[in-house]
Amino acid sequence: MRERVRAGEWKPGDLIPSERELGETYGISRMTARQAITDLVNEGLFYREQGKGTFVSRNKITQQLIRLTGFTEDIRARGQQPSTKVLSAQMSPANEVTAERLRIQTGQIVFYLQRLRLADGEPLAIESSQLSFKGCEKLLEEDLEQNSLYRLLETKYGLPPMEAEQELEAGLAGNEEAQLLKIPVGSSVLFTRRTTYTDRNQPIEYAKSVYCGNKYTFYTHMKREQLVP
Ligand code: GLP
């Protein structure tokens, strides 16, 4: 089945054959066919719709972990239309964790931005960013539904995001996340925490994001260090 999807024989959005049909095609029991489908649903290759059947998922969005990119760039890179709904934009005091990440004092006022990020109108992630730099309160006046944050930082504020540290963690969608991302409560999600630095090695953003687990692939390229002879 994986090969059929890879070869483009089964396309995103296609209804896959029933367990019975698959059983007959591959000479396996219905139980085995069901298990194979479940495995591929869990992997994100297929998704189920109640009462309708199992379908091939859209290709996942790849966030590569080599070059520092923002959401808008990631989505455009795969030919989709990014959009944003601002859930909250305000000045608020940094808690201890944020203060440590941004190298500021606990309680210092930072710009807090919570956004729902979509691709072709489909919700993909909730991003909560906290930004701290001189004049960051000017961000309150920006139209952050129409503008990329990274682009604004670079072009208008002279603070190009140059480096970032990012942690990834698996988790399950809670009530609020499920509602915003339009996924069932308890679906798999990916949590990321990113600290973004400018060229002067100054942290400017600490962002916590929740990505739909079945729509994202994180890609990294690794090289083995020279082996000690
Ligand atoms: C990512 C990061 C966020 C960052 C965002 C910028 O997805 N997880 O930390 O704020 O990109 O994206 P954009 O430039 O589209 O606003």
PDB file of C-alpha atoms and ligand atoms in Angstrom:
ATOM      1  CA  MET A   1       0.000   0.000   0.000  1.00  0.00           C
ATOM      2  CA  ARG A   2       2.862   2.299   0.852  1.00  0.00           C
ATOM      3  CA  GLU A   3       4.391   1.595  -2.540  1.00  0.00           C
ATOM      4  CA  ARG A   4       1.105   2.381  -4.307  1.00  0.00           C
ATOM      5  CA  VAL A   5       1.005   5.777  -2.612  1.00  0.00           C
ATOM      6  CA  ARG A   6       4.662   6.412  -3.340  1.00  0.00           C
ATOM      7  CA  ALA A   7       4.187   5.531  -7.009  1.00  0.00           C
ATOM      8  CA  GLY A   8       1.249   7.929  -7.222  1.00  0.00           C
ATOM      9  CA  GLU A   9      -1.173   5.129  -8.054  1.00  0.00           C
ATOM     10  CA  TRP A  10      -3.186   6.102  -4.977  1.00  0.00           C
ATOM     11  CA  LYS A  11      -3.382   9.888  -4.724  1.00  0.00           C
ATOM     12  CA  PRO A  12      -4.021  12.185  -1.762  1.00  0.00           C
ATOM     13  CA  GLY A  13      -7.742  12.187  -1.047  1.00  0.00           C
ATOM     14  CA  ASP A  14      -8.367   8.790  -2.739  1.00  0.00           C
ATOM     15  CA  LEU A  15     -10.549   6.298  -0.918  1.00  0.00           C
ATOM     16  CA  ILE A  16      -8.570   3.124  -0.347  1.00  0.00           C
ATOM     17  CA  PRO A  17     -10.169  -0.293  -1.012  1.00  0.00           C
ATOM     18  CA  SER A  18     -12.062  -2.029   1.781  1.00  0.00           C
ATOM     19  CA  GLU A  19     -10.431  -4.531   4.138  1.00  0.00           C
ATOM     20  CA  ARG A  20     -12.196  -7.323   2.259  1.00  0.00           C
ATOM     21  CA  GLU A  21     -10.942  -6.147  -1.138  1.00  0.00           C
ATOM     22  CA  LEU A  22      -7.414  -5.682   0.206  1.00  0.00           C
ATOM     23  CA  GLY A  23      -7.542  -9.141   1.745  1.00  0.00           C
ATOM     24  CA  GLU A  24      -8.422 -10.616  -1.614  1.00  0.00           C
ATOM     25  CA  THR A  25      -5.838  -8.596  -3.547  1.00  0.00           C
ATOM     26  CA  TYR A  26      -2.962  -9.468  -1.250  1.00  0.00           C
ATOM     27  CA  GLY A  27      -4.123 -12.912  -0.153  1.00  0.00           C
ATOM     28  CA  ILE A  28      -4.253 -11.943   3.531  1.00  0.00           C
ATOM     29  CA  SER A  29      -6.954 -12.123   6.197  1.00  0.00           C
ATOM     30  CA  ARG A  30      -9.272  -9.185   6.884  1.00  0.00           C
ATOM     31  CA  MET A  31      -7.695  -8.879  10.311  1.00  0.00           C
ATOM     32  CA  THR A  32      -4.232  -8.505   8.806  1.00  0.00           C
ATOM     33  CA  ALA A  33      -5.514  -5.973   6.277  1.00  0.00           C
ATOM     34  CA  ARG A  34      -7.172  -3.992   9.094  1.00  0.00           C
ATOM     35  CA  GLN A  35      -3.951  -4.007  11.110  1.00  0.00           C
ATOM     36  CA  ALA A  36      -1.921  -2.816   8.117  1.00  0.00           C
ATOM     37  CA  ILE A  37      -4.383   0.031   7.522  1.00  0.00           C
ATOM     38  CA  THR A  38      -4.294   0.980  11.201  1.00  0.00           C
ATOM     39  CA  ASP A  39      -0.501   1.080  11.107  1.00  0.00           C
ATOM     40  CA  LEU A  40      -0.573   3.397   8.111  1.00  0.00           C
ATOM     41  CA  VAL A  41      -3.239   5.593   9.735  1.00  0.00           C
ATOM     42  CA  ASN A  42      -1.024   5.911  12.808  1.00  0.00           C
ATOM     43  CA  GLU A  43       1.889   6.793  10.573  1.00  0.00           C
ATOM     44  CA  GLY A  44      -0.204   9.498   8.955  1.00  0.00           C
ATOM     45  CA  LEU A  45      -0.176   8.066   5.439  1.00  0.00           C
ATOM     46  CA  PHE A  46      -3.921   7.395   5.624  1.00  0.00           C
ATOM     47  CA  TYR A  47      -6.719   8.988   7.589  1.00  0.00           C
ATOM     48  CA  ARG A  48     -10.124   7.632   8.502  1.00  0.00           C
ATOM     49  CA  GLU A  49     -13.420   9.433   8.154  1.00  0.00           C
ATOM     50  CA  GLN A  50     -16.231   8.014  10.156  1.00  0.00           C
ATOM     51  CA  GLY A  51     -18.870   6.358   8.022  1.00  0.00           C
ATOM     52  CA  LYS A  52     -16.954   7.123   4.826  1.00  0.00           C
ATOM     53  CA  GLY A  53     -13.843   4.997   4.847  1.00  0.00           C
ATOM     54  CA  THR A  54     -10.066   5.391   4.799  1.00  0.00           C
ATOM     55  CA  PHE A  55      -8.346   7.915   2.554  1.00  0.00           C
ATOM     56  CA  VAL A  56      -4.810   8.734   1.454  1.00  0.00           C
ATOM     57  CA  SER A  57      -3.467  11.780   3.352  1.00  0.00           C
ATOM     58  CA  ARG A  58      -2.024  14.824   1.693  1.00  0.00           C
ATOM     59  CA  ASN A  59       1.741  14.836   1.562  1.00  0.00           C
ATOM     60  CA  LYS A  60       3.179  15.947   4.840  1.00  0.00           C
ATOM     61  CA  ILE A  61       4.782  19.309   5.279  1.00  0.00           C
ATOM     62  CA  THR A  62       8.475  19.029   5.803  1.00  0.00           C
ATOM     63  CA  GLN A  63      10.124  21.360   8.253  1.00  0.00           C
ATOM     64  CA  GLN A  64      13.754  20.854   7.612  1.00  0.00           C
ATOM     65  CA  LEU A  65      15.972  21.285  10.609  1.00  0.00           C
ATOM     66  CA  ILE A  66      19.067  22.480   8.830  1.00  0.00           C
ATOM     67  CA  ARG A  67      18.195  25.895   7.480  1.00  0.00           C
ATOM     68  CA  LEU A  68      16.284  28.242   9.757  1.00  0.00           C
ATOM     69  CA  THR A  69      12.921  28.874   8.166  1.00  0.00           C
ATOM     70  CA  GLY A  70       9.605  30.257   9.332  1.00  0.00           C
ATOM     71  CA  PHE A  71       6.112  28.925   8.838  1.00  0.00           C
ATOM     72  CA  THR A  72       5.332  31.125   5.822  1.00  0.00           C
ATOM     73  CA  GLU A  73       8.450  29.930   4.010  1.00  0.00           C
ATOM     74  CA  ASP A  74       7.793  26.259   4.835  1.00  0.00           C
ATOM     75  CA  ILE A  75       4.271  26.395   3.464  1.00  0.00           C
ATOM     76  CA  ARG A  76       5.160  28.398   0.354  1.00  0.00           C
ATOM     77  CA  ALA A  77       8.013  25.998  -0.347  1.00  0.00           C
ATOM     78  CA  ARG A  78       5.469  23.292  -0.954  1.00  0.00           C
ATOM     79  CA  GLY A  79       3.225  25.423  -3.109  1.00  0.00           C
ATOM     80  CA  GLN A  80       0.529  26.045  -0.542  1.00  0.00           C
ATOM     81  CA  GLN A  81      -0.998  29.273   0.637  1.00  0.00           C
ATOM     82  CA  PRO A  82      -0.118  30.138   4.240  1.00  0.00           C
ATOM     83  CA  SER A  83      -2.537  32.102   6.380  1.00  0.00           C
ATOM     84  CA  THR A  84      -2.716  33.197   9.981  1.00  0.00           C
ATOM     85  CA  LYS A  85      -5.338  33.898  12.581  1.00  0.00           C
ATOM     86  CA  VAL A  86      -4.068  35.964  15.491  1.00  0.00           C
ATOM     87  CA  LEU A  87      -5.520  34.491  18.679  1.00  0.00           C
ATOM     88  CA  SER A  88      -3.795  36.914  20.999  1.00  0.00           C
ATOM     89  CA  ALA A  89      -1.311  39.803  20.707  1.00  0.00           C
ATOM     90  CA  GLN A  90      -0.422  41.656  23.888  1.00  0.00           C
ATOM     91  CA  MET A  91       2.349  42.802  26.187  1.00  0.00           C
ATOM     92  CA  SER A  92       2.740  40.488  29.147  1.00  0.00           C
ATOM     93  CA  PRO A  93       5.308  39.641  31.855  1.00  0.00           C
ATOM     94  CA  ALA A  94       7.800  36.858  31.138  1.00  0.00           C
ATOM     95  CA  ASN A  95       7.667  33.805  33.390  1.00  0.00           C
ATOM     96  CA  GLU A  96      10.842  32.133  34.626  1.00  0.00           C
ATOM     97  CA  VAL A  97      11.310  29.772  31.679  1.00  0.00           C
ATOM     98  CA  THR A  98      10.759  32.501  29.102  1.00  0.00           C
ATOM     99  CA  ALA A  99      13.064  34.857  30.990  1.00  0.00           C
ATOM    100  CA  GLU A 100      15.820  32.266  30.999  1.00  0.00           C
ATOM    101  CA  ARG A 101      15.418  31.564  27.293  1.00  0.00           C
ATOM    102  CA  LEU A 102      15.360  35.231  26.369  1.00  0.00           C
ATOM    103  CA  ARG A 103      18.098  36.133  28.884  1.00  0.00           C
ATOM    104  CA  ILE A 104      15.942  38.734  30.609  1.00  0.00           C
ATOM    105  CA  GLN A 105      14.536  39.223  34.118  1.00  0.00           C
ATOM    106  CA  THR A 106      11.455  37.305  35.216  1.00  0.00           C
ATOM    107  CA  GLY A 107       8.500  39.662  35.044  1.00  0.00           C
ATOM    108  CA  GLN A 108       9.971  41.803  32.286  1.00  0.00           C
ATOM    109  CA  ILE A 109       7.311  42.790  29.769  1.00  0.00           C
ATOM    110  CA  VAL A 110       7.532  40.935  26.457  1.00  0.00           C
ATOM    111  CA  PHE A 111       5.368  40.830  23.345  1.00  0.00           C
ATOM    112  CA  TYR A 112       3.175  37.752  23.475  1.00  0.00           C
ATOM    113  CA  LEU A 113       1.701  36.490  20.232  1.00  0.00           C
ATOM    114  CA  GLN A 114      -0.494  33.462  19.781  1.00  0.00           C
ATOM    115  CA  ARG A 115      -1.339  32.462  16.222  1.00  0.00           C
ATOM    116  CA  LEU A 116      -3.230  29.734  14.482  1.00  0.00           C
ATOM    117  CA  ARG A 117      -1.297  28.845  11.332  1.00  0.00           C
ATOM    118  CA  LEU A 118      -3.034  27.397   8.300  1.00  0.00           C
ATOM    119  CA  ALA A 119      -2.097  26.077   4.875  1.00  0.00           C
ATOM    120  CA  ASP A 120      -4.720  26.324   2.130  1.00  0.00           C
ATOM    121  CA  GLY A 121      -7.191  27.131   4.881  1.00  0.00           C
ATOM    122  CA  GLU A 122      -6.422  23.987   6.861  1.00  0.00           C
ATOM    123  CA  PRO A 123      -5.188  24.466  10.457  1.00  0.00           C
ATOM    124  CA  LEU A 124      -1.701  23.053  10.982  1.00  0.00           C
ATOM    125  CA  ALA A 125      -0.223  24.602  14.081  1.00  0.00           C
ATOM    126  CA  ILE A 126      -0.759  26.855  17.058  1.00  0.00           C
ATOM    127  CA  GLU A 127       2.255  29.014  17.749  1.00  0.00           C
ATOM    128  CA  SER A 128       2.814  31.001  20.912  1.00  0.00           C
ATOM    129  CA  SER A 129       5.743  33.350  20.524  1.00  0.00           C
ATOM    130  CA  GLN A 130       7.232  35.666  23.086  1.00  0.00           C
ATOM    131  CA  LEU A 131       9.496  38.366  21.797  1.00  0.00           C
ATOM    132  CA  SER A 132      11.836  40.627  23.628  1.00  0.00           C
ATOM    133  CA  PHE A 133      13.944  43.400  22.113  1.00  0.00           C
ATOM    134  CA  LYS A 134      14.105  47.155  22.399  1.00  0.00           C
ATOM    135  CA  GLY A 135      10.915  48.521  20.870  1.00  0.00           C
ATOM    136  CA  CYS A 136       9.159  45.140  20.689  1.00  0.00           C
ATOM    137  CA  GLU A 137       5.891  46.831  21.757  1.00  0.00           C
ATOM    138  CA  LYS A 138       5.697  48.286  18.242  1.00  0.00           C
ATOM    139  CA  LEU A 139       4.691  44.805  17.132  1.00  0.00           C
ATOM    140  CA  LEU A 140       1.274  45.543  18.657  1.00  0.00           C
ATOM    141  CA  GLU A 141       0.597  47.825  15.703  1.00  0.00           C
ATOM    142  CA  GLU A 142       1.616  45.309  13.041  1.00  0.00           C
ATOM    143  CA  ASP A 143      -0.818  43.333  10.951  1.00  0.00           C
ATOM    144  CA  LEU A 144       0.367  39.877  11.912  1.00  0.00           C
ATOM    145  CA  GLU A 145      -2.371  38.119   9.982  1.00  0.00           C
ATOM    146  CA  GLN A 146      -1.015  39.423   6.678  1.00  0.00           C
ATOM    147  CA  ASN A 147       2.692  39.531   7.502  1.00  0.00           C
ATOM    148  CA  SER A 148       5.316  36.941   8.317  1.00  0.00           C
ATOM    149  CA  LEU A 149       6.897  37.626  11.682  1.00  0.00           C
ATOM    150  CA  TYR A 150      10.373  36.621  10.507  1.00  0.00           C
ATOM    151  CA  ARG A 151      10.093  38.891   7.493  1.00  0.00           C
ATOM    152  CA  LEU A 152       8.965  41.828   9.594  1.00  0.00           C
ATOM    153  CA  LEU A 153      11.776  41.294  12.075  1.00  0.00           C
ATOM    154  CA  GLU A 154      14.272  41.244   9.263  1.00  0.00           C
ATOM    155  CA  THR A 155      12.995  44.018   7.026  1.00  0.00           C
ATOM    156  CA  LYS A 156      11.441  46.472   9.474  1.00  0.00           C
ATOM    157  CA  TYR A 157      13.204  45.905  12.769  1.00  0.00           C
ATOM    158  CA  GLY A 158      16.682  45.081  11.525  1.00  0.00           C
ATOM    159  CA  LEU A 159      16.659  41.837  13.532  1.00  0.00           C
ATOM    160  CA  PRO A 160      17.026  38.988  11.048  1.00  0.00           C
ATOM    161  CA  PRO A 161      16.442  35.602  12.668  1.00  0.00           C
ATOM    162  CA  MET A 162      19.756  33.879  12.069  1.00  0.00           C
ATOM    163  CA  GLU A 163      19.956  30.878  14.360  1.00  0.00           C
ATOM    164  CA  ALA A 164      17.645  28.814  16.484  1.00  0.00           C
ATOM    165  CA  GLU A 165      17.625  25.995  18.971  1.00  0.00           C
ATOM    166  CA  GLN A 166      14.640  23.724  18.808  1.00  0.00           C
ATOM    167  CA  GLU A 167      13.315  20.846  20.868  1.00  0.00           C
ATOM    168  CA  LEU A 168      10.678  18.416  19.619  1.00  0.00           C
ATOM    169  CA  GLU A 169       8.389  16.384  21.793  1.00  0.00           C
ATOM    170  CA  ALA A 170       5.508  14.037  21.052  1.00  0.00           C
ATOM    171  CA  GLY A 171       2.202  14.615  22.797  1.00  0.00           C
ATOM    172  CA  LEU A 172      -1.568  14.408  22.633  1.00  0.00           C
ATOM    173  CA  ALA A 173      -4.001  17.157  21.742  1.00  0.00           C
ATOM    174  CA  GLY A 174      -5.949  18.581  24.663  1.00  0.00           C
ATOM    175  CA  ASN A 175      -9.382  20.182  24.377  1.00  0.00           C
ATOM    176  CA  GLU A 176      -8.360  23.631  23.248  1.00  0.00           C
ATOM    177  CA  GLU A 177      -5.716  22.381  20.809  1.00  0.00           C
ATOM    178  CA  ALA A 178      -8.120  19.847  19.322  1.00  0.00           C
ATOM    179  CA  GLN A 179     -10.745  22.510  18.784  1.00  0.00           C
ATOM    180  CA  LEU A 180      -8.393  24.960  17.102  1.00  0.00           C
ATOM    181  CA  LEU A 181      -6.636  22.367  14.963  1.00  0.00           C
ATOM    182  CA  LYS A 182      -9.917  20.625  14.140  1.00  0.00           C
ATOM    183  CA  ILE A 183      -8.662  17.224  15.230  1.00  0.00           C
ATOM    184  CA  PRO A 184     -10.119  14.783  17.778  1.00  0.00           C
ATOM    185  CA  VAL A 185      -9.041  15.225  21.418  1.00  0.00           C
ATOM    186  CA  GLY A 186      -6.170  12.826  22.082  1.00  0.00           C
ATOM    187  CA  SER A 187      -4.773  12.950  18.502  1.00  0.00           C
ATOM    188  CA  SER A 188      -1.021  12.869  18.229  1.00  0.00           C
ATOM    189  CA  VAL A 189       0.650  16.255  18.095  1.00  0.00           C
ATOM    190  CA  LEU A 190       4.211  17.535  18.052  1.00  0.00           C
ATOM    191  CA  PHE A 191       5.301  20.147  20.513  1.00  0.00           C
ATOM    192  CA  THR A 192       8.239  22.322  19.597  1.00  0.00           C
ATOM    193  CA  ARG A 193      10.094  24.888  21.623  1.00  0.00           C
ATOM    194  CA  ARG A 194      12.320  27.232  19.710  1.00  0.00           C
ATOM    195  CA  THR A 195      14.634  30.013  20.781  1.00  0.00           C
ATOM    196  CA  THR A 196      15.508  32.247  17.871  1.00  0.00           C
ATOM    197  CA  TYR A 197      18.618  34.413  17.801  1.00  0.00           C
ATOM    198  CA  THR A 198      19.649  37.379  15.683  1.00  0.00           C
ATOM    199  CA  ASP A 199      23.036  37.670  14.074  1.00  0.00           C
ATOM    200  CA  ARG A 200      24.382  39.233  17.256  1.00  0.00           C
ATOM    201  CA  ASN A 201      23.601  35.991  19.074  1.00  0.00           C
ATOM    202  CA  GLN A 202      20.873  37.811  20.928  1.00  0.00           C
ATOM    203  CA  PRO A 203      17.730  35.765  21.670  1.00  0.00           C
ATOM    204  CA  ILE A 204      14.689  37.589  20.326  1.00  0.00           C
ATOM    205  CA  GLU A 205      11.959  34.965  20.304  1.00  0.00           C
ATOM    206  CA  TYR A 206      10.968  32.040  22.444  1.00  0.00           C
ATOM    207  CA  ALA A 207       8.181  30.115  20.727  1.00  0.00           C
ATOM    208  CA  LYS A 208       6.148  27.133  21.769  1.00  0.00           C
ATOM    209  CA  SER A 209       4.218  25.454  18.990  1.00  0.00           C
ATOM    210  CA  VAL A 210       1.813  22.564  18.644  1.00  0.00           C
ATOM    211  CA  TYR A 211       1.740  20.903  15.229  1.00  0.00           C
ATOM    212  CA  CYS A 212      -0.812  18.370  13.969  1.00  0.00           C
ATOM    213  CA  GLY A 213       1.174  15.158  14.307  1.00  0.00           C
ATOM    214  CA  ASN A 214      -0.066  13.581  11.109  1.00  0.00           C
ATOM    215  CA  LYS A 215       0.675  16.526   8.843  1.00  0.00           C
ATOM    216  CA  TYR A 216       4.306  17.216   9.614  1.00  0.00           C
ATOM    217  CA  THR A 217       7.630  15.595   8.967  1.00  0.00           C
ATOM    218  CA  PHE A 218      10.757  17.015  10.520  1.00  0.00           C
ATOM    219  CA  TYR A 219      13.783  16.402   8.390  1.00  0.00           C
ATOM    220  CA  THR A 220      17.389  16.558   9.372  1.00  0.00           C
ATOM    221  CA  HIS A 221      20.556  15.534   7.590  1.00  0.00           C
ATOM    222  CA  MET A 222      23.271  14.006   9.722  1.00  0.00           C
ATOM    223  CA  LYS A 223      26.931  13.367   9.154  1.00  0.00           C
ATOM    224  CA  ARG A 224      29.064  11.004  11.149  1.00  0.00           C
ATOM    225  CA  GLU A 225      32.133  12.565  12.639  1.00  0.00           C
ATOM    226  CA  GLN A 226      35.489  11.222  11.568  1.00  0.00           C
ATOM    227  CA  LEU A 227      35.928   7.852  13.241  1.00  0.00           C
ATOM    228  CA  VAL A 228      38.851   7.544  15.578  1.00  0.00           C
ATOM    229  CA  PRO A 229      41.192   5.037  13.894  1.00  0.00           C
TER     230      PRO A 229
HETATM  231  C1  GLP B   1       8.037  28.885  12.902  1.00  0.00           C
HETATM  232  C2  GLP B   1       8.493  28.904  14.323  1.00  0.00           C
HETATM  233  C3  GLP B   1       8.072  30.127  15.069  1.00  0.00           C
HETATM  234  C4  GLP B   1       8.177  31.379  14.236  1.00  0.00           C
HETATM  235  C5  GLP B   1       7.505  31.219  12.907  1.00  0.00           C
HETATM  236  C6  GLP B   1       7.716  32.426  12.007  1.00  0.00           C
HETATM  237  O1  GLP B   1       7.123  28.011  12.500  1.00  0.00           O
HETATM  238  N1  GLP B   1       8.125  27.718  15.058  1.00  0.00           N
HETATM  239  O2  GLP B   1       8.924  30.236  16.182  1.00  0.00           O
HETATM  240  O3  GLP B   1       7.600  32.455  14.921  1.00  0.00           O
HETATM  241  O4  GLP B   1       7.994  30.109  12.232  1.00  0.00           O
HETATM  242  O5  GLP B   1       6.888  32.265  10.917  1.00  0.00           O
HETATM  243  P1  GLP B   1       6.367  33.476  10.067  1.00  0.00           P
HETATM  244  O6  GLP B   1       7.572  34.175   9.556  1.00  0.00           O
HETATM  245  O7  GLP B   1       5.543  32.846   9.003  1.00  0.00           O
HETATM  246  O8  GLP B   1       5.550  34.365  10.969  1.00  0.00           O
END
